[in-house]
Every structure is written in C-alpha cells, then in structure tokens.
Amino acid sequence: MSNAPRLTALDALHRSLGATMTDFAGWDMPLRYASERDEHTAVRTKAGLFDLSHMGEITVTGPEAVKALDYALVGNMATIGVGRARYTMICQEDGGIVDDLIVYRLGEDEYMVVANAGNAQVVLDAVTERAAGFDAEVRDDRDNYALIAVQGPESPGILKSVTDADLDGLKYYAGLPGTVAGVPALIARTGYTGEDGFELFVAPADAEKLWQALTEAGKDAGLVPCGLSCRDTLRLEAGMPLYGHELTTSLTPFDAGLGRVVKFEKEGDFVGRAALQAAAERAAAQAPRKLVGLIAEGRRVPRAGFSVVADGQVIGEVTSGAPSPTLGKPIAMAYVDAAHAAPGTSGVGVDIRGTHEPYEVVALPFYKRQK
C-alpha cells in the first residue's frame, strides 16, 4: 500500500495556478495560492473558490436507510425533508465524538453522509457496521465525487450566471440536483466560512471544467482561488468547530456545547444513547468547560494546546488560534472553566511560552455576516 498522498481531480490545475501544496489528512491539498490574507478577505467581501474533494461522501440507501442512520448517528434523520441537509454527529458508545457530519436527504430512501477527510474511513466503517442489522446499503462514494465550493457575498450572482437552477428558492442547508456550466451537480447551500455560499458535488471528470467555468464567471466579481489556510481562519472567525481541535473522542457533544444535535426524543436506540443521557445530566448539574472566544490585547498568536490562565491558575486550553484578518488581532477558541466563561471576564490570559498574554473573553462567533 502506497503512503503517497491522494490527489484530487484538480491537482494539476492547482499546480498550474502556483498553489503551495500540503499533505492534509492523506491528501495533497492547496494551502494557499498567493496571500492567505487576500484569499480570506476575498471570501468576506467578494468570493472565493475552494477544492474540497478530500471530504468523504458515504451514501446510504434502502427501505431502512433512515432507521440505520437514526441508530448510527445522534440526530433525528426521519425529520430531514427530501432536498434538505442537517448538521449532526456520530459518537462512540461512551459518547465521545467520532466526527461531525452533514447528512443530505437526496431521496425518499437515499441519504448522503459527508464526513471530514481525516475521519472518512472511520465513519464509513462505523456506519457500515451499525447499519448491518437493517435493510440498507452503505456505499463508499469518495471516489465518485469531486467537491467545489464557491463562498462569499458575490457567490449567488456568480453561480446564477452558469446555472438555471432555482438558487433563490434554495435555503441554507438544502441541496438540489441541477446543471452548472453544463455539468450535472448536487448544488448545496452549505459552507464552512460564515458567508453565504454553495458546495457543488460533481463527478471528478467534470471538476476541471466546472472550476474553469466558475473562475471565468467570477473574474469581474473578484472571485479568487482559495486554499485550506484561509478556510481555517474563516471558520475560526465564524466560531465553527474543527474536528481534532474543538471536537474529539474525549469530548461528548454536551462538553462541546453542541448538545442540541443529540435527539433523545427520536424512536429506538442509538449508539451512545445511555452515555449521552448521563453526559446531558452532568452538564445540567454542573456546567462543563465552555467553548469561548478570546481576542488578544497584544500581537502574539495563541496556538492549540496553549493554557488559558487566570490568577496564576490554569482555567482552560486553547483549541484553535490564528491572526484574524477581519478583526486585525489574534483570536482563539478555547475551553475554559464556567466561572471564567462569561463575555467580558477580566484577568484572563494565555500562557504563550511562559508569558501570560492578556485576552478578552467574548461570545462566539467573532464574526457574523450581515444578512
């Protein structure tokens, strides 16, 4: 078995654009094309084009597809309408988060589960195993899709110019089949940037044609190609969790402040139900550490794993940190003790190589787009 990173269908195109490539979850992915700050700002003010073909698509079909998914995942899949999508999670028996997911209901008995690149195989294996007792088929569709995202305030106009699909009628967290630039696609109004935008699932053979058509359609609107680096700062500003940082197997959804995704009212058992019930009761009795935003008063950038301190005591840990192009200051997400989690709490700092740098505690997200 080769350890060489996997290549997306757009690999040659990224290289022709001068992208700086990096190994991400076993894939060779563009980190940036030119300036990550310029790419970030383009998505906030105009539009950015992303290759997300490293994400893991898993299709679940059959008369009991919904029952299989209700058992495998913590959300209530039966209440997703056809053509809609839902954010959910898959947990271990002990309640630990295996991954956060988006599930699209493509038809009456057809669902597509989209997993994070680094967890795609683990999620595929878990869903396959958990669906074994149901009349449902689980299919690994990772090689059947390329995924291109166009994100930012100009993205609806850009996409409208190359499709006759009803984008105005397409709600947030919905998906519809359509044709974009002559290419069949599942058009989803989802994204990971805090902006309006679309994710386009297409056949790998069509990816390059679609990318070029979107590039052409967006050239007068300020569209630029964007890499993983600005995707990270965009999602951080938007307060969106990243698996391996804000979400891990050592945390339950209740520890992460995302207990709302667990639907105890759904029919039947699901993996982790008992442990999650106990976690919900614990969280109600005594608030766990809370995920908060931190804004630097100085210029030093906090990184994942750095300690959050107050009165000389460690009160939490940074999960993600970066300079924020929008705020013009370093920011971080961190889990901190409930006593120090209220916005405006004074005396909180981050231990950056032995120096306690002062930080302001704020509610997430750091950035909310104007509707």
Short mmCIF file of C-alpha atoms in Angstrom, two decimals, residues 11-366:
data_model
loop_
_atom_site.label_atom_id
_atom_site.label_comp_id
_atom_site.label_asym_id
_atom_site.label_seq_id
_atom_site.Cartn_x
_atom_site.Cartn_y
_atom_site.Cartn_z
CA ASP A 11 -4.41 18.60 -8.66
CA ALA A 12 -2.75 19.61 -11.95
CA LEU A 13 -4.85 22.77 -12.09
CA HIS A 14 -3.79 23.82 -8.54
CA ARG A 15 -0.14 23.37 -9.51
CA SER A 16 -0.62 25.38 -12.71
CA LEU A 17 -2.02 28.20 -10.54
CA GLY A 18 1.15 28.13 -8.42
CA ALA A 19 -0.54 26.77 -5.29
CA THR A 20 1.55 25.91 -2.24
CA MET A 21 0.52 22.30 -1.60
CA THR A 22 0.38 20.48 1.73
CA ASP A 23 -0.45 16.99 2.98
CA PHE A 24 -3.81 17.18 4.73
CA ALA A 25 -5.46 14.01 6.05
CA GLY A 26 -3.60 11.94 3.46
CA TRP A 27 -4.47 14.25 0.55
CA ASP A 28 -2.26 16.69 -1.33
CA MET A 29 -4.23 19.93 -0.96
CA PRO A 30 -3.68 23.60 -1.81
CA LEU A 31 -2.71 25.56 1.31
CA ARG A 32 -2.70 28.94 -0.45
CA TYR A 33 -2.28 30.31 -3.98
CA ALA A 34 -0.83 33.73 -3.15
CA SER A 35 -1.62 35.65 0.05
CA GLU A 36 -3.87 33.83 2.54
CA ARG A 37 -4.94 37.21 3.92
CA ASP A 38 -6.08 38.31 0.43
CA GLU A 39 -7.89 34.99 -0.06
CA HIS A 40 -9.62 35.41 3.32
CA THR A 41 -10.65 38.99 2.52
CA ALA A 42 -11.97 37.96 -0.91
CA VAL A 43 -14.36 35.45 0.70
CA ARG A 44 -15.54 38.05 3.25
CA THR A 45 -16.08 40.80 0.66
CA LYS A 46 -16.42 39.15 -2.77
CA ALA A 47 -15.99 35.40 -3.39
CA GLY A 48 -13.57 32.50 -3.11
CA LEU A 49 -13.32 29.15 -4.90
CA PHE A 50 -12.27 26.05 -2.94
CA ASP A 51 -11.43 22.44 -3.81
CA LEU A 52 -12.93 20.30 -1.03
CA SER A 53 -12.65 16.97 -2.81
CA HIS A 54 -10.90 15.48 0.22
CA MET A 55 -14.20 15.29 2.12
CA GLY A 56 -15.70 11.81 2.49
CA GLU A 57 -19.06 11.00 0.86
CA ILE A 58 -20.95 7.93 2.09
CA THR A 59 -24.31 7.02 0.51
CA VAL A 60 -26.91 5.09 2.49
CA THR A 61 -29.88 3.71 0.56
CA GLY A 62 -32.71 1.23 1.05
CA PRO A 63 -36.08 0.82 2.79
CA GLU A 64 -34.46 1.12 6.23
CA ALA A 65 -31.80 3.72 5.39
CA VAL A 66 -33.37 6.21 7.78
CA LYS A 67 -33.58 3.66 10.61
CA ALA A 68 -29.96 2.65 10.07
CA LEU A 69 -28.84 6.28 10.23
CA ASP A 70 -31.03 7.03 13.26
CA TYR A 71 -29.27 4.17 15.04
CA ALA A 72 -25.77 5.11 13.81
CA LEU A 73 -25.93 8.89 14.42
CA VAL A 74 -27.15 11.10 17.26
CA GLY A 75 -29.56 13.24 15.18
CA ASN A 76 -33.10 12.56 14.01
CA MET A 77 -32.79 11.68 10.34
CA ALA A 78 -36.50 10.96 9.88
CA THR A 79 -37.31 14.67 10.14
CA ILE A 80 -34.99 15.77 7.30
CA GLY A 81 -37.12 16.63 4.28
CA VAL A 82 -36.06 15.43 0.84
CA GLY A 83 -33.69 18.04 -0.56
CA ARG A 84 -32.64 19.28 2.87
CA ALA A 85 -29.45 18.76 4.90
CA ARG A 86 -28.63 18.57 8.60
CA TYR A 87 -25.56 19.03 10.78
CA THR A 88 -25.12 16.06 13.12
CA MET A 89 -22.53 13.84 14.79
CA ILE A 90 -21.52 10.21 15.09
CA CYS A 91 -20.46 9.19 18.60
CA GLN A 92 -18.80 6.26 20.29
CA GLU A 93 -20.69 4.02 22.73
CA ASP A 94 -19.14 6.14 25.54
CA GLY A 95 -20.49 9.37 23.97
CA GLY A 96 -17.14 10.60 22.58
CA ILE A 97 -17.41 12.40 19.24
CA VAL A 98 -16.12 10.32 16.30
CA ASP A 99 -16.87 13.09 13.77
CA ASP A 100 -19.24 15.90 12.94
CA LEU A 101 -21.16 15.37 9.72
CA ILE A 102 -23.57 16.87 7.25
CA VAL A 103 -26.32 14.50 6.09
CA TYR A 104 -28.21 15.27 2.87
CA ARG A 105 -31.51 13.57 2.12
CA LEU A 106 -31.34 13.06 -1.63
CA GLY A 107 -34.50 10.97 -2.00
CA GLU A 108 -37.15 9.11 -0.03
CA ASP A 109 -34.72 6.29 0.78
CA GLU A 110 -31.38 7.88 -0.15
CA TYR A 111 -29.04 9.82 2.11
CA MET A 112 -25.53 11.15 1.65
CA VAL A 113 -23.33 11.46 4.74
CA VAL A 114 -20.37 13.84 4.36
CA ALA A 115 -17.50 13.19 6.78
CA ASN A 116 -14.29 15.10 7.44
CA ALA A 117 -11.34 13.91 5.34
CA GLY A 118 -9.30 12.61 8.27
CA ASN A 119 -12.23 10.60 9.65
CA ALA A 120 -13.84 9.38 6.42
CA GLN A 121 -12.64 5.77 6.73
CA VAL A 122 -13.51 5.56 10.45
CA VAL A 123 -17.00 6.95 9.78
CA LEU A 124 -17.50 4.63 6.80
CA ASP A 125 -16.51 1.61 8.89
CA ALA A 126 -18.73 2.66 11.81
CA VAL A 127 -21.80 3.38 9.67
CA THR A 128 -21.31 0.11 7.75
CA GLU A 129 -21.09 -1.86 10.99
CA ARG A 130 -24.03 -0.09 12.62
CA ALA A 131 -26.25 -0.50 9.53
CA ALA A 132 -25.66 -4.27 9.37
CA GLY A 133 -28.95 -5.18 11.08
CA PHE A 134 -31.06 -3.00 8.78
CA ASP A 135 -32.37 -3.32 5.23
CA ALA A 136 -29.98 -0.66 3.98
CA GLU A 137 -26.87 -0.47 1.83
CA VAL A 138 -23.86 1.66 2.75
CA ARG A 139 -21.70 2.71 -0.19
CA ASP A 140 -18.27 4.35 -0.17
CA ASP A 141 -18.73 7.16 -2.70
CA ARG A 142 -15.50 9.06 -2.03
CA ASP A 143 -14.09 8.31 -5.49
CA ASN A 144 -17.36 9.25 -7.21
CA TYR A 145 -17.38 12.90 -6.21
CA ALA A 146 -15.26 15.99 -6.52
CA LEU A 147 -16.43 18.86 -4.32
CA ILE A 148 -16.04 22.51 -5.26
CA ALA A 149 -17.21 25.36 -3.04
CA VAL A 150 -17.89 28.94 -4.03
CA GLN A 151 -18.25 31.12 -0.92
CA GLY A 152 -18.80 34.80 -0.24
CA PRO A 153 -21.37 37.56 -0.82
CA GLU A 154 -20.88 37.51 -4.63
CA SER A 155 -21.31 33.72 -4.86
CA PRO A 156 -25.07 33.66 -5.63
CA GLY A 157 -24.60 36.03 -8.58
CA ILE A 158 -21.60 34.11 -9.90
CA LEU A 159 -23.38 30.76 -9.69
CA LYS A 160 -26.61 32.14 -11.22
CA SER A 161 -24.66 33.11 -14.33
CA VAL A 162 -23.77 29.46 -15.02
CA THR A 163 -26.91 27.58 -13.90
CA ASP A 164 -30.67 27.78 -14.38
CA ALA A 165 -31.28 26.04 -11.03
CA ASP A 166 -33.54 27.98 -8.64
CA LEU A 167 -30.90 29.39 -6.31
CA ASP A 168 -33.27 31.97 -4.83
CA GLY A 169 -35.51 29.13 -3.63
CA LEU A 170 -32.58 27.15 -2.25
CA LYS A 171 -32.50 27.60 1.51
CA TYR A 172 -29.46 27.35 3.80
CA TYR A 173 -28.74 23.66 4.47
CA ALA A 174 -30.62 22.45 1.41
CA GLY A 175 -29.44 20.75 -1.77
CA LEU A 176 -30.91 20.26 -5.21
CA PRO A 177 -29.76 18.45 -8.33
CA GLY A 178 -29.06 20.76 -11.23
CA THR A 179 -26.71 21.57 -14.07
CA VAL A 180 -23.88 24.04 -13.54
CA ALA A 181 -21.87 25.12 -16.60
CA GLY A 182 -23.22 22.08 -18.43
CA VAL A 183 -22.12 19.72 -15.65
CA PRO A 184 -24.59 17.66 -13.57
CA ALA A 185 -24.19 18.62 -9.90
CA LEU A 186 -25.75 18.42 -6.48
CA ILE A 187 -25.96 22.10 -5.54
CA ALA A 188 -25.92 22.59 -1.75
CA ARG A 189 -26.27 25.87 0.09
CA THR A 190 -23.76 24.99 2.78
CA GLY A 191 -20.26 26.07 3.70
CA TYR A 192 -17.63 26.49 6.37
CA THR A 193 -16.75 30.16 6.09
CA GLY A 194 -19.52 32.11 7.82
CA GLU A 195 -20.59 33.53 4.43
CA ASP A 196 -23.38 32.66 2.04
CA GLY A 197 -22.18 30.14 -0.50
CA PHE A 198 -22.58 26.84 -2.26
CA GLU A 199 -20.92 23.43 -2.34
CA LEU A 200 -21.10 21.59 -5.66
CA PHE A 201 -20.79 17.80 -5.73
CA VAL A 202 -19.81 16.65 -9.23
CA ALA A 203 -18.17 13.72 -11.00
CA PRO A 204 -14.36 14.00 -10.76
CA ALA A 205 -14.12 14.02 -14.57
CA ASP A 206 -16.22 17.22 -14.63
CA ALA A 207 -14.34 19.06 -11.87
CA GLU A 208 -11.86 20.93 -14.04
CA LYS A 209 -14.49 22.13 -16.49
CA LEU A 210 -16.62 23.42 -13.60
CA TRP A 211 -13.69 25.13 -11.85
CA GLN A 212 -12.71 26.93 -15.07
CA ALA A 213 -16.30 28.00 -15.77
CA LEU A 214 -16.70 29.40 -12.23
CA THR A 215 -13.33 31.17 -12.49
CA GLU A 216 -14.45 32.79 -15.75
CA ALA A 217 -17.91 33.66 -14.37
CA GLY A 218 -16.39 35.24 -11.26
CA LYS A 219 -13.49 37.16 -12.72
CA ASP A 220 -15.32 40.52 -12.78
CA ALA A 221 -16.81 39.87 -9.31
CA GLY A 222 -13.44 39.46 -7.57
CA LEU A 223 -13.50 35.65 -7.24
CA VAL A 224 -10.13 34.13 -6.33
CA PRO A 225 -8.98 30.53 -5.75
CA CYS A 226 -8.61 29.82 -2.02
CA GLY A 227 -6.65 27.25 -0.03
CA LEU A 228 -7.01 25.46 3.29
CA SER A 229 -5.19 28.18 5.21
CA CYS A 230 -7.88 30.83 4.74
CA ARG A 231 -10.60 28.21 5.15
CA ASP A 232 -9.26 27.76 8.69
CA THR A 233 -9.20 31.48 9.57
CA LEU A 234 -12.67 31.96 8.03
CA ARG A 235 -14.23 29.12 10.06
CA LEU A 236 -12.42 30.30 13.20
CA GLU A 237 -13.87 33.82 12.88
CA ALA A 238 -17.30 32.22 12.32
CA GLY A 239 -16.90 30.15 15.52
CA MET A 240 -17.24 26.85 13.65
CA PRO A 241 -15.66 23.80 15.32
CA LEU A 242 -12.91 21.78 13.63
CA TYR A 243 -12.58 18.07 14.32
CA GLY A 244 -9.38 17.32 16.20
CA HIS A 245 -9.44 20.79 17.77
CA GLU A 246 -12.84 21.71 19.25
CA LEU A 247 -14.24 18.19 18.77
CA THR A 248 -12.50 14.93 19.82
CA THR A 249 -13.32 11.44 21.04
CA SER A 250 -12.58 12.63 24.60
CA LEU A 251 -15.48 15.12 24.42
CA THR A 252 -19.22 14.46 24.17
CA PRO A 253 -21.45 16.87 22.22
CA PHE A 254 -22.55 18.26 25.62
CA ASP A 255 -18.93 19.02 26.58
CA ALA A 256 -18.57 20.87 23.28
CA GLY A 257 -21.70 22.97 23.86
CA LEU A 258 -23.40 21.17 20.96
CA GLY A 259 -25.82 19.01 22.95
CA ARG A 260 -28.61 20.34 20.73
CA VAL A 261 -27.56 17.93 17.96
CA VAL A 262 -28.41 14.91 20.18
CA LYS A 263 -32.08 13.97 19.74
CA PHE A 264 -33.18 11.74 22.62
CA GLU A 265 -36.82 12.03 21.52
CA LYS A 266 -36.27 10.00 18.34
CA GLU A 267 -37.63 6.46 18.22
CA GLY A 268 -35.47 3.49 19.14
CA ASP A 269 -31.97 3.14 20.48
CA PHE A 270 -28.87 4.78 19.03
CA VAL A 271 -25.19 4.24 19.63
CA GLY A 272 -24.12 6.20 22.70
CA ARG A 273 -27.64 6.99 23.95
CA ALA A 274 -27.09 5.94 27.60
CA ALA A 275 -23.70 7.65 27.89
CA LEU A 276 -25.04 10.81 26.26
CA GLN A 277 -28.06 10.85 28.58
CA ALA A 278 -25.64 10.75 31.52
CA ALA A 279 -23.49 13.49 29.91
CA ALA A 280 -26.60 15.68 29.48
CA GLU A 281 -27.48 15.23 33.16
CA ARG A 282 -23.91 16.04 34.23
CA ALA A 283 -23.89 19.18 32.07
CA ALA A 284 -27.23 20.29 33.56
CA ALA A 285 -25.99 19.74 37.14
CA GLN A 286 -22.59 21.33 36.69
CA ALA A 287 -21.63 23.32 33.62
CA PRO A 288 -18.67 21.72 31.88
CA ARG A 289 -15.87 23.85 30.50
CA LYS A 290 -17.36 26.21 27.95
CA LEU A 291 -16.14 26.97 24.44
CA VAL A 292 -15.47 30.71 24.27
CA GLY A 293 -13.77 33.23 22.03
CA LEU A 294 -10.59 35.01 23.07
CA ILE A 295 -9.34 38.23 21.47
CA ALA A 296 -5.73 39.25 22.05
CA GLU A 297 -4.87 42.62 23.51
CA GLY A 298 -1.34 42.23 22.10
CA ARG A 299 0.10 40.78 18.88
CA ARG A 300 1.19 37.30 19.95
CA VAL A 301 -0.78 34.47 18.38
CA PRO A 302 -2.13 31.68 20.61
CA ARG A 303 -1.97 28.11 19.29
CA ALA A 304 -3.88 24.89 20.01
CA GLY A 305 -2.77 23.34 23.28
CA PHE A 306 -1.67 26.58 24.96
CA SER A 307 -3.01 27.02 28.52
CA VAL A 308 -5.60 29.64 29.41
CA VAL A 309 -4.82 31.16 32.81
CA ALA A 310 -6.35 33.42 35.47
CA ASP A 311 -4.90 34.36 38.86
CA GLY A 312 -1.90 32.14 38.16
CA GLN A 313 -4.13 29.06 37.70
CA VAL A 314 -4.80 27.09 34.51
CA ILE A 315 -8.51 27.50 33.75
CA GLY A 316 -8.65 26.11 30.22
CA GLU A 317 -6.97 25.29 26.95
CA VAL A 318 -6.80 26.90 23.51
CA THR A 319 -8.23 24.64 20.78
CA SER A 320 -7.62 26.89 17.73
CA GLY A 321 -5.81 30.19 17.31
CA ALA A 322 -4.75 32.46 14.43
CA PRO A 323 -4.43 36.08 13.40
CA SER A 324 -7.89 37.32 12.37
CA PRO A 325 -7.75 39.32 9.12
CA THR A 326 -11.25 40.72 9.78
CA LEU A 327 -10.62 41.83 13.38
CA GLY A 328 -6.97 42.76 12.82
CA LYS A 329 -5.96 40.93 16.02
CA PRO A 330 -5.03 37.38 17.07
CA ILE A 331 -8.06 35.31 18.13
CA ALA A 332 -8.62 31.88 19.63
CA MET A 333 -11.29 29.42 20.61
CA ALA A 334 -10.74 27.79 23.99
CA TYR A 335 -12.50 25.59 26.52
CA VAL A 336 -12.47 27.42 29.84
CA ASP A 337 -13.95 26.79 33.29
CA ALA A 338 -17.54 28.04 33.51
CA ALA A 339 -16.54 30.61 36.17
CA HIS A 340 -14.40 32.44 33.59
CA ALA A 341 -16.60 31.90 30.53
CA ALA A 342 -18.83 34.99 30.66
CA PRO A 343 -18.05 37.58 27.97
CA GLY A 344 -16.02 40.41 29.46
CA THR A 345 -14.50 38.30 32.26
CA SER A 346 -11.37 40.14 33.31
CA GLY A 347 -7.95 38.82 34.23
CA VAL A 348 -7.86 36.03 31.65
CA GLY A 349 -4.65 35.34 29.74
CA VAL A 350 -2.97 32.77 27.53
CA ASP A 351 0.37 31.27 28.51
CA ILE A 352 2.50 31.90 25.42
CA ARG A 353 5.93 30.41 26.10
CA GLY A 354 5.91 31.39 29.76
CA THR A 355 4.36 34.85 29.39
CA HIS A 356 0.72 35.37 30.38
CA GLU A 357 -0.61 37.47 27.50
CA PRO A 358 -3.89 39.29 28.28
CA TYR A 359 -7.02 38.23 26.35
CA GLU A 360 -10.61 39.41 26.26
CA VAL A 361 -13.29 36.70 26.67
CA VAL A 362 -16.06 37.09 24.06
CA ALA A 363 -19.10 35.12 22.93
CA LEU A 364 -18.75 33.13 19.71
CA PRO A 365 -18.79 33.75 16.80
CA PHE A 366 -16.25 36.53 16.38
#
